[in-house]
CSV table of C-alpha atoms in Angstrom, one decimal:
chain,number,residue,atom,x,y,z
X,1,MET,CA,13.6,-2.3,-88.4
X,2,SER,CA,16.6,-3.7,-90.3
X,3,GLN,CA,19.1,-1.4,-92.1
X,4,THR,CA,21.9,-2.2,-94.5
X,5,TRP,CA,24.7,0.2,-95.0
X,6,LEU,CA,27.5,0.0,-97.6
X,7,ILE,CA,30.7,1.6,-96.2
X,8,SER,CA,33.5,2.3,-98.8
X,9,GLY,CA,36.8,4.1,-98.9
X,10,SER,CA,40.5,3.9,-99.8
X,11,PRO,CA,43.0,1.7,-98.0
X,12,GLY,CA,43.6,2.7,-94.3
X,13,CYS,CA,40.9,5.3,-94.2
X,14,GLY,CA,39.4,3.8,-91.1
X,15,LYS,CA,36.5,1.7,-92.4
X,16,THR,CA,36.9,-1.2,-90.0
X,17,SER,CA,37.4,1.0,-87.0
X,18,TRP,CA,34.3,3.1,-87.8
X,19,ILE,CA,32.2,-0.1,-88.4
X,20,LEU,CA,33.3,-1.5,-85.0
X,21,LYS,CA,32.4,1.8,-83.2
X,22,THR,CA,29.0,1.9,-85.0
X,23,MET,CA,28.3,-1.7,-84.0
X,24,GLN,CA,29.2,-1.1,-80.4
X,25,GLY,CA,26.7,1.8,-80.3
X,26,HIS,CA,23.9,-0.2,-81.9
X,27,GLN,CA,21.2,-1.6,-79.5
X,28,GLY,CA,20.2,-4.5,-81.7
X,29,LYS,CA,22.0,-7.3,-83.6
X,30,CYS,CA,24.7,-6.5,-86.2
X,31,GLY,CA,25.8,-8.3,-89.3
X,32,TYR,CA,29.0,-7.8,-91.3
X,33,LEU,CA,30.3,-8.5,-94.8
X,34,ARG,CA,33.5,-7.5,-96.5
X,35,LEU,CA,33.5,-7.3,-100.3
X,36,ASP,CA,36.6,-7.6,-102.5
X,37,GLY,CA,37.2,-4.2,-104.2
X,38,TYR,CA,38.2,-3.8,-107.9
X,39,PRO,CA,41.6,-2.5,-109.1
X,40,SER,CA,42.0,0.8,-110.9
X,41,LYS,CA,44.7,1.8,-113.3
X,42,GLY,CA,48.0,1.4,-111.4
X,43,LEU,CA,46.2,0.6,-108.2
X,44,GLU,CA,46.1,-3.0,-106.9
X,45,GLN,CA,43.4,-4.2,-104.5
X,46,VAL,CA,44.1,-6.7,-101.8
X,47,SER,CA,41.9,-9.7,-101.8
X,48,ASP,CA,39.9,-10.4,-98.5
X,49,SER,CA,42.5,-11.9,-96.2
X,50,GLY,CA,39.9,-12.3,-93.4
X,51,ILE,CA,41.8,-9.9,-91.0
X,52,ASP,CA,39.0,-7.4,-90.7
X,53,LYS,CA,36.3,-10.0,-90.0
X,54,ALA,CA,38.5,-11.8,-87.5
X,55,PHE,CA,39.2,-8.6,-85.7
X,56,LEU,CA,35.6,-7.5,-85.6
X,57,LYS,CA,34.4,-10.9,-84.4
X,58,ASP,CA,36.9,-10.9,-81.6
X,59,GLN,CA,35.9,-7.4,-80.5
X,60,PHE,CA,32.2,-8.0,-81.1
X,61,PRO,CA,31.6,-11.7,-80.5
X,62,GLN,CA,27.8,-11.6,-81.3
X,63,LEU,CA,28.6,-10.4,-84.8
X,64,ILE,CA,26.6,-12.2,-87.6
X,65,ASP,CA,28.8,-13.3,-90.5
X,66,LEU,CA,27.0,-12.5,-93.8
X,67,SER,CA,29.6,-13.8,-96.2
X,68,ASP,CA,27.3,-16.5,-97.6
X,69,SER,CA,23.7,-16.6,-98.7
X,70,HIS,CA,22.6,-18.8,-95.8
X,71,HIS,CA,23.6,-16.2,-93.2
X,72,ALA,CA,22.7,-13.3,-95.5
X,73,SER,CA,19.0,-14.4,-95.2
X,74,ARG,CA,19.2,-13.4,-91.6
X,75,SER,CA,19.5,-9.7,-92.7
X,76,GLN,CA,15.7,-9.8,-92.9
X,77,GLN,CA,15.5,-10.1,-89.1
X,78,GLY,CA,14.1,-7.1,-87.3
X,79,ASP,CA,16.5,-4.5,-85.8
X,80,LEU,CA,19.5,-6.0,-87.6
X,81,LEU,CA,22.1,-3.5,-88.7
X,82,THR,CA,24.2,-4.9,-91.6
X,83,LEU,CA,27.4,-3.1,-92.3
X,84,ILE,CA,29.2,-4.0,-95.6
X,85,GLU,CA,32.8,-3.0,-96.0
X,86,LEU,CA,34.1,-2.2,-99.5
X,87,PRO,CA,37.6,-1.1,-100.4
X,88,GLN,CA,37.2,1.5,-103.2
X,89,PHE,CA,39.8,4.0,-104.4
X,90,GLN,CA,37.6,6.6,-106.1
X,91,ALA,CA,34.5,8.2,-104.5
X,92,PRO,CA,31.3,7.9,-106.5
X,93,GLN,CA,30.3,11.3,-108.0
X,94,HIS,CA,26.9,11.4,-106.4
X,95,ALA,CA,25.8,10.7,-102.8
X,96,GLY,CA,23.5,7.8,-102.1
X,97,LEU,CA,23.1,4.6,-104.1
X,98,THR,CA,22.8,6.0,-107.6
X,99,ASP,CA,26.5,5.6,-108.5
X,100,MET,CA,27.1,2.1,-107.0
X,101,ASP,CA,29.5,0.0,-109.1
X,102,PRO,CA,27.4,-2.5,-111.1
X,103,ARG,CA,29.9,-5.2,-110.1
X,104,VAL,CA,29.3,-4.5,-106.5
X,105,LYS,CA,25.6,-4.4,-107.0
X,106,ASN,CA,25.7,-7.8,-108.6
X,107,GLN,CA,27.7,-9.3,-105.6
X,108,LEU,CA,25.1,-7.9,-103.2
X,109,GLU,CA,22.1,-9.1,-105.2
X,110,THR,CA,23.7,-12.6,-105.2
X,111,LEU,CA,23.8,-12.5,-101.4
X,112,GLN,CA,20.3,-11.0,-101.2
X,113,LEU,CA,21.6,-7.8,-99.7
X,114,HIS,CA,20.1,-4.4,-100.6
X,115,PRO,CA,21.7,-1.4,-99.1
X,116,ASP,CA,19.7,1.5,-97.7
X,117,ARG,CA,22.7,3.8,-97.6
X,118,HIS,CA,26.1,4.1,-99.3
X,119,LEU,CA,28.7,6.1,-97.3
X,120,HIS,CA,32.1,6.8,-98.7
X,121,PHE,CA,35.1,8.1,-96.8
X,122,GLY,CA,36.2,11.5,-98.1
X,123,ARG,CA,32.8,12.3,-99.6
X,124,ASP,CA,30.2,11.9,-96.9
X,125,PRO,CA,30.5,14.3,-93.8
X,126,GLU,CA,29.3,11.5,-91.4
X,127,LEU,CA,32.6,9.8,-91.8
X,128,PRO,CA,36.0,11.1,-90.6
X,129,ASN,CA,38.5,12.0,-93.3
X,130,LYS,CA,41.8,12.2,-91.3
X,131,ASP,CA,43.3,9.1,-92.9
X,132,THR,CA,41.6,9.3,-96.3
X,133,LEU,CA,44.4,9.3,-98.8
X,134,GLU,CA,44.4,9.5,-102.6
X,135,PHE,CA,46.8,7.0,-104.3
X,136,LYS,CA,48.2,7.3,-107.8
X,137,LYS,CA,50.1,4.0,-107.7
X,138,LEU,CA,49.7,1.1,-105.3
X,139,GLU,CA,51.2,-2.4,-105.2
X,140,SER,CA,49.9,-5.1,-102.8
X,141,PHE,CA,51.5,-8.0,-101.0
X,142,SER,CA,49.7,-10.5,-98.7
X,143,LEU,CA,50.9,-13.5,-96.9
X,144,SER,CA,49.1,-16.3,-95.0
X,145,LEU,CA,50.8,-17.1,-91.7
X,146,ASN,CA,48.3,-19.6,-90.3
X,147,THR,CA,49.9,-21.9,-87.7
X,148,SER,CA,53.0,-19.7,-87.8
X,149,VAL,CA,54.3,-18.3,-84.5
X,150,TRP,CA,56.6,-15.3,-84.2
X,151,ASP,CA,59.7,-14.7,-82.1
X,152,PRO,CA,58.5,-11.5,-80.3
X,153,PRO,CA,61.7,-9.5,-80.5
X,154,SER,CA,62.1,-10.4,-84.1
X,155,LEU,CA,58.5,-9.4,-84.9
X,156,ASN,CA,59.1,-6.0,-83.3
X,157,THR,CA,62.2,-5.5,-85.4
X,158,PHE,CA,60.5,-6.7,-88.6
X,159,TRP,CA,57.5,-4.4,-88.1
X,160,PHE,CA,59.7,-1.4,-87.4
X,161,GLU,CA,61.8,-2.1,-90.6
X,162,LEU,CA,58.6,-2.6,-92.6
X,163,VAL,CA,56.9,0.6,-91.8
X,164,ASN,CA,60.1,2.6,-92.1
X,165,GLY,CA,60.9,1.7,-95.6
X,166,ALA,CA,63.4,-1.2,-95.4
X,167,TYR,CA,61.3,-3.2,-97.9
X,168,GLY,CA,59.9,-0.5,-100.1
X,169,ASP,CA,57.6,2.5,-99.7
X,170,VAL,CA,54.9,1.1,-97.4
X,171,TYR,CA,51.7,3.2,-97.2
X,172,ARG,CA,49.5,0.7,-95.5
X,173,ALA,CA,50.2,-2.5,-93.4
X,174,LYS,CA,48.1,-4.6,-91.2
X,175,GLY,CA,48.2,-8.1,-89.8
X,176,LEU,CA,47.3,-10.7,-87.2
X,177,MET,CA,50.4,-12.2,-85.6
X,178,ASN,CA,50.6,-15.2,-83.3
X,179,LEU,CA,52.9,-15.2,-80.3
X,180,PRO,CA,54.2,-18.2,-78.4
X,181,ASP,CA,52.2,-17.4,-75.2
X,182,GLY,CA,48.9,-17.9,-77.2
X,183,ARG,CA,48.1,-14.3,-77.8
X,184,SER,CA,47.3,-12.9,-81.2
X,185,ILE,CA,48.1,-9.3,-81.9
X,186,PHE,CA,46.4,-7.0,-84.4
X,187,PHE,CA,49.0,-4.7,-86.1
X,188,ASN,CA,47.8,-1.7,-87.9
X,189,TRP,CA,49.6,1.2,-89.6
X,190,ILE,CA,49.1,3.8,-92.3
X,191,VAL,CA,51.5,6.4,-93.5
X,192,SER,CA,49.3,9.3,-92.2
X,193,GLN,CA,49.6,8.0,-88.6
X,194,GLU,CA,52.4,8.9,-86.3
X,195,SER,CA,52.7,5.4,-84.9
X,196,SER,CA,51.4,1.9,-85.3
X,197,GLN,CA,48.4,0.4,-83.4
X,198,PHE,CA,49.1,-2.8,-81.5
X,199,LEU,CA,46.0,-4.5,-80.1
X,200,PRO,CA,45.9,-7.9,-78.4
X,201,LEU,CA,42.9,-9.9,-79.3
X,202,GLN,CA,40.6,-11.1,-76.5
X,203,GLU,CA,40.8,-14.8,-77.5
X,204,ILE,CA,44.0,-16.5,-76.3
X,205,SER,CA,45.0,-20.0,-77.5
X,206,ASP,CA,46.3,-22.7,-75.2
X,207,PRO,CA,50.2,-22.8,-75.2
X,208,ASN,CA,50.1,-26.3,-76.7
X,209,GLY,CA,51.5,-26.5,-80.2
X,210,ARG,CA,50.7,-24.3,-83.1
X,211,PRO,CA,47.6,-22.1,-83.0
X,212,ARG,CA,44.6,-22.5,-85.3
X,213,SER,CA,43.5,-18.9,-85.3
X,214,LEU,CA,43.8,-16.8,-88.5
X,215,SER,CA,47.1,-15.1,-89.1
X,216,GLU,CA,47.7,-12.9,-92.1
X,217,LEU,CA,49.9,-10.0,-93.3
X,218,VAL,CA,48.8,-7.4,-95.8
X,219,VAL,CA,51.1,-4.7,-97.2
X,220,GLN,CA,50.4,-1.9,-99.7
X,221,GLY,CA,52.8,0.6,-101.2
X,222,LYS,CA,55.3,1.2,-104.0
X,223,HIS,CA,58.4,-0.7,-105.0
X,224,LEU,CA,57.7,-3.4,-102.5
X,225,ASP,CA,60.5,-6.0,-102.2
X,226,CYS,CA,58.2,-9.0,-101.6
X,227,LEU,CA,61.0,-11.6,-101.7
X,228,ARG,CA,62.9,-9.8,-98.9
X,229,ILE,CA,59.7,-9.5,-96.9
X,230,GLN,CA,59.1,-13.2,-97.2
X,231,SER,CA,62.7,-14.2,-96.5
X,232,THR,CA,62.9,-12.0,-93.4
X,233,ILE,CA,59.7,-13.3,-92.1
X,234,ASP,CA,61.0,-16.9,-92.5
X,235,LEU,CA,63.9,-16.0,-90.2
X,236,CYS,CA,61.5,-14.5,-87.6
X,237,LEU,CA,59.2,-17.6,-87.1
X,238,LEU,CA,59.7,-20.2,-84.5
X,239,ASN,CA,60.3,-23.9,-85.4
X,240,ASP,CA,58.7,-26.6,-83.4
X,241,ALA,CA,61.5,-27.2,-81.0
X,242,VAL,CA,61.9,-23.5,-80.1
X,243,LEU,CA,58.2,-23.1,-79.8
X,244,GLU,CA,58.0,-26.0,-77.4
X,245,MET,CA,60.8,-24.4,-75.3
X,246,HIS,CA,58.6,-21.2,-75.0
X,247,GLN,CA,55.4,-23.1,-74.3
X,248,MET,CA,56.5,-25.8,-71.8
X,249,PRO,CA,57.1,-23.3,-68.9
X,250,LEU,CA,53.6,-21.7,-69.6
X,251,ARG,CA,51.9,-25.1,-69.4
X,252,ASP,CA,53.8,-25.9,-66.1
X,253,ARG,CA,52.6,-22.6,-64.6
X,254,GLN,CA,49.0,-23.4,-65.6
X,255,LYS,CA,49.2,-26.8,-63.9
X,256,GLU,CA,50.6,-25.1,-60.7
X,257,ALA,CA,47.7,-22.7,-60.7
X,258,ILE,CA,45.1,-25.5,-60.6
X,259,PRO,CA,44.2,-26.1,-57.0
X,260,SER,CA,44.6,-29.7,-55.8
X,261,THR,CA,41.5,-31.6,-54.6
């Protein structure tokens, strides 16, 4: 029997992690959709950068993408668990589906999705509330880094500076970062955590030019110095010549590892 759950909560509360754990514990097929949330007074939402979907797809390759109506029709398949992620600052007053935002309801109807449950972090006891924070003011910054490759030491320095206030009061930061050896690293931090999460994705690109995998950065906080963030990142990225210097030895080692016939 198919089920469709709407999972909402404030930035960094753990929506994506909980969704992944739930998928991994489900015996049947799983579908996923992330909706854009809506801003509130003084609170900016971040548009869907694709980070969450890319991370989930890497960790759960059989995941069905329900971001268009063609795939959404597959939600009618038997034993499919559909999990819809929604960034939402305020909890609905009542449990269940009665207080769903009409704008969200319209999005779902367009995609032919009809939730059976609506769970919100900080309201429903089934969900952990360790990282559920209330924000009174929140600015957002996002940056596409597709085809960009980081110098690893510079990336470590930048991330340390970012989460420790060098570019404003950062409450939430996450990103997918490409390294010259073909790895892509998921970076994740929220102010309620003691440290950042760094998770290499399973898929590794060939060390042959610039990667095609998604790479994005999302930052939320107050008094963000977006120009300094951008200019610092520009200094941390490898140009073509330096990237080739990193990748040539990797390709040579790959050739040496291939047995001769």
